[in-house]
């Protein structure tokens, strides 16, 4: 369905809603994934959680660099401030969470500081680094809104009673707390504004980028269940 057709069939629907629609079935598969359900139910195996966290931490550096690109390309000071504040949270609270989790799970430093990358992690890195090199604010937004909006979605769907293991409960909380939800709300609005003023080729690129991200997010959850070769 083209963007024009989508709006014709659903007046008033946001550009980010169209992006999400273009990303099916990956969006639904990821946001309702077994990983997210087991995480919320406190039934996720520690080995699965550990593999996931090690691979996720492997591209935190590239993700923060992408936020730096977003700060550079953002057209207004309020937009730059929103990205800068989020980058500060990722490099402080979230980074601290990873280090405490690795220690609690008994994962040695060499395993998380120089991990053997899963193929889907390498693909993620290529998307993040490619967006950072592109000098395209719309492309950067498409990557970021896919990542953060999908995480807010599954985290908000988790039961109110949190898991007993902090590496599960805090991972949910980091993606369900009001400041994170406020950032995602703003990020969607920023993406809506950018998409509304973009040409058809840019809108198409944003939709394709969002869909690619969601396919990778789904595959990344799948990969956590794979035993190392």
CSV table of C-alpha atoms in Angstrom, one decimal, residues 81-222:
chain,number,residue,atom,x,y,z
A,81,UNK,CA,18.3,18.8,23.1
A,82,UNK,CA,15.9,15.8,23.0
A,83,UNK,CA,18.5,13.6,21.4
A,84,UNK,CA,21.2,14.8,23.7
A,85,UNK,CA,19.2,14.0,26.8
A,86,UNK,CA,18.4,10.6,25.5
A,87,UNK,CA,22.1,9.9,24.6
A,88,UNK,CA,23.0,10.9,28.2
A,89,UNK,CA,20.5,8.3,29.6
A,90,UNK,CA,21.9,5.6,27.3
A,91,UNK,CA,25.5,6.3,28.3
A,92,UNK,CA,24.8,6.5,32.0
A,93,UNK,CA,21.8,4.6,33.4
A,94,UNK,CA,21.6,2.0,30.6
A,95,UNK,CA,25.3,1.4,30.4
A,96,UNK,CA,25.4,0.9,34.2
A,97,UNK,CA,22.5,-1.6,33.8
A,98,UNK,CA,24.5,-3.7,31.3
A,99,UNK,CA,27.7,-3.8,33.5
A,100,UNK,CA,25.7,-4.8,36.6
A,101,UNK,CA,23.8,-7.5,34.6
A,102,UNK,CA,27.0,-9.0,33.2
A,103,UNK,CA,28.5,-9.2,36.7
A,104,UNK,CA,25.3,-10.8,38.2
A,105,UNK,CA,25.1,-13.3,35.3
A,106,UNK,CA,28.8,-14.2,35.7
A,107,UNK,CA,29.6,-13.1,32.1
A,108,UNK,CA,33.4,-12.4,32.0
A,109,UNK,CA,34.6,-9.1,30.6
A,110,UNK,CA,36.2,-10.6,27.5
A,111,UNK,CA,32.9,-12.1,26.5
A,112,UNK,CA,31.0,-8.8,26.5
A,113,UNK,CA,33.8,-6.4,25.6
A,114,UNK,CA,35.0,-8.3,22.5
A,115,UNK,CA,32.0,-10.6,21.7
A,116,UNK,CA,31.7,-13.0,18.8
A,117,UNK,CA,29.0,-11.2,16.8
A,118,UNK,CA,25.9,-13.0,15.7
A,119,UNK,CA,25.2,-12.4,12.0
A,120,UNK,CA,22.0,-10.4,12.8
A,121,UNK,CA,24.1,-8.2,15.1
A,122,UNK,CA,26.5,-7.4,12.3
A,123,UNK,CA,23.5,-6.6,10.1
A,124,UNK,CA,22.2,-4.2,12.8
A,125,UNK,CA,25.6,-2.5,12.9
A,126,UNK,CA,25.6,-2.0,9.2
A,127,UNK,CA,22.1,-0.4,9.3
A,128,UNK,CA,23.1,1.9,12.2
A,129,UNK,CA,26.5,2.8,10.7
A,130,UNK,CA,25.0,3.3,7.3
A,131,UNK,CA,22.4,5.7,8.7
A,132,UNK,CA,25.1,7.6,10.5
A,133,UNK,CA,27.1,8.0,7.3
A,134,UNK,CA,24.1,8.9,5.2
A,135,UNK,CA,23.9,12.5,6.4
A,136,UNK,CA,20.1,12.0,6.1
A,137,UNK,CA,18.0,13.1,9.0
A,138,UNK,CA,14.9,11.2,7.7
A,139,UNK,CA,16.9,8.0,7.5
A,140,UNK,CA,18.3,8.5,11.0
A,141,UNK,CA,14.8,9.1,12.3
A,142,UNK,CA,13.4,6.0,10.7
A,143,UNK,CA,16.1,3.9,12.4
A,144,UNK,CA,15.6,5.4,15.8
A,145,UNK,CA,11.8,5.5,15.8
A,146,UNK,CA,11.7,1.8,14.8
A,147,UNK,CA,14.0,0.8,17.6
A,148,UNK,CA,12.5,2.9,20.4
A,149,UNK,CA,8.8,2.7,19.5
A,150,UNK,CA,8.9,-1.1,19.2
A,151,UNK,CA,10.7,-1.4,22.6
A,152,UNK,CA,8.2,0.9,24.3
A,153,UNK,CA,5.4,-1.2,22.8
A,154,UNK,CA,6.5,-4.6,24.1
A,155,UNK,CA,7.6,-3.1,27.5
A,156,UNK,CA,4.3,-1.4,28.1
A,157,UNK,CA,2.6,-4.7,27.4
A,158,UNK,CA,4.5,-6.5,30.2
A,159,UNK,CA,2.6,-7.3,33.4
A,160,UNK,CA,2.7,-4.7,36.1
A,161,UNK,CA,4.3,-7.3,38.5
A,162,UNK,CA,7.9,-7.2,37.5
A,163,UNK,CA,10.3,-10.1,37.5
A,164,UNK,CA,12.4,-10.8,40.6
A,165,UNK,CA,15.7,-10.8,38.7
A,166,UNK,CA,16.9,-7.2,38.2
A,167,UNK,CA,18.4,-7.8,34.8
A,168,UNK,CA,14.9,-8.6,33.6
A,169,UNK,CA,12.9,-6.1,35.7
A,170,UNK,CA,15.2,-3.1,35.0
A,171,UNK,CA,15.3,-3.9,31.3
A,172,UNK,CA,11.5,-3.6,31.2
A,173,UNK,CA,11.6,-0.5,33.3
A,174,UNK,CA,14.2,1.3,31.2
A,175,UNK,CA,11.7,1.0,28.3
A,176,UNK,CA,8.5,1.7,30.1
A,177,UNK,CA,9.3,4.6,32.4
A,178,UNK,CA,7.6,8.0,31.7
A,179,UNK,CA,10.8,9.7,30.5
A,180,UNK,CA,11.4,7.0,27.8
A,181,UNK,CA,7.7,7.1,26.8
A,182,UNK,CA,7.9,10.9,26.5
A,183,UNK,CA,11.0,10.6,24.3
A,184,UNK,CA,9.3,8.1,22.0
A,185,UNK,CA,6.1,10.2,21.8
A,186,UNK,CA,8.3,13.2,20.8
A,187,UNK,CA,10.3,11.0,18.3
A,188,UNK,CA,7.1,9.9,16.6
A,189,UNK,CA,6.0,13.5,16.3
A,190,UNK,CA,9.4,14.5,14.9
A,191,UNK,CA,9.2,11.7,12.4
A,192,UNK,CA,5.6,12.6,11.4
A,193,UNK,CA,6.7,16.2,10.8
A,194,UNK,CA,9.7,15.1,8.7
A,195,UNK,CA,7.7,12.6,6.7
A,196,UNK,CA,4.9,15.1,6.0
A,197,UNK,CA,7.3,17.6,4.5
A,198,UNK,CA,9.4,15.0,2.6
A,199,UNK,CA,9.1,14.0,-1.1
A,200,UNK,CA,7.8,10.6,-2.1
A,201,UNK,CA,11.2,9.1,-2.6
A,202,UNK,CA,12.3,10.1,0.9
A,203,UNK,CA,9.0,8.8,2.4
A,204,UNK,CA,9.5,5.5,0.6
A,205,UNK,CA,13.1,5.2,1.9
A,206,UNK,CA,11.8,5.9,5.5
A,207,UNK,CA,9.2,3.2,5.2
A,208,UNK,CA,11.8,0.7,3.8
A,209,UNK,CA,14.2,1.6,6.5
A,210,UNK,CA,11.6,1.1,9.2
A,211,UNK,CA,10.6,-2.3,7.8
A,212,UNK,CA,14.3,-3.4,7.6
A,213,UNK,CA,14.7,-2.4,11.2
A,214,UNK,CA,11.7,-4.4,12.4
A,215,UNK,CA,12.8,-7.5,10.5
A,216,UNK,CA,16.1,-7.2,12.3
A,217,UNK,CA,14.5,-6.6,15.7
A,218,UNK,CA,12.5,-9.8,15.2
A,219,UNK,CA,15.5,-11.8,14.2
A,220,UNK,CA,17.5,-10.4,17.1
A,221,UNK,CA,15.0,-11.8,19.6
A,222,UNK,CA,15.1,-15.1,17.7
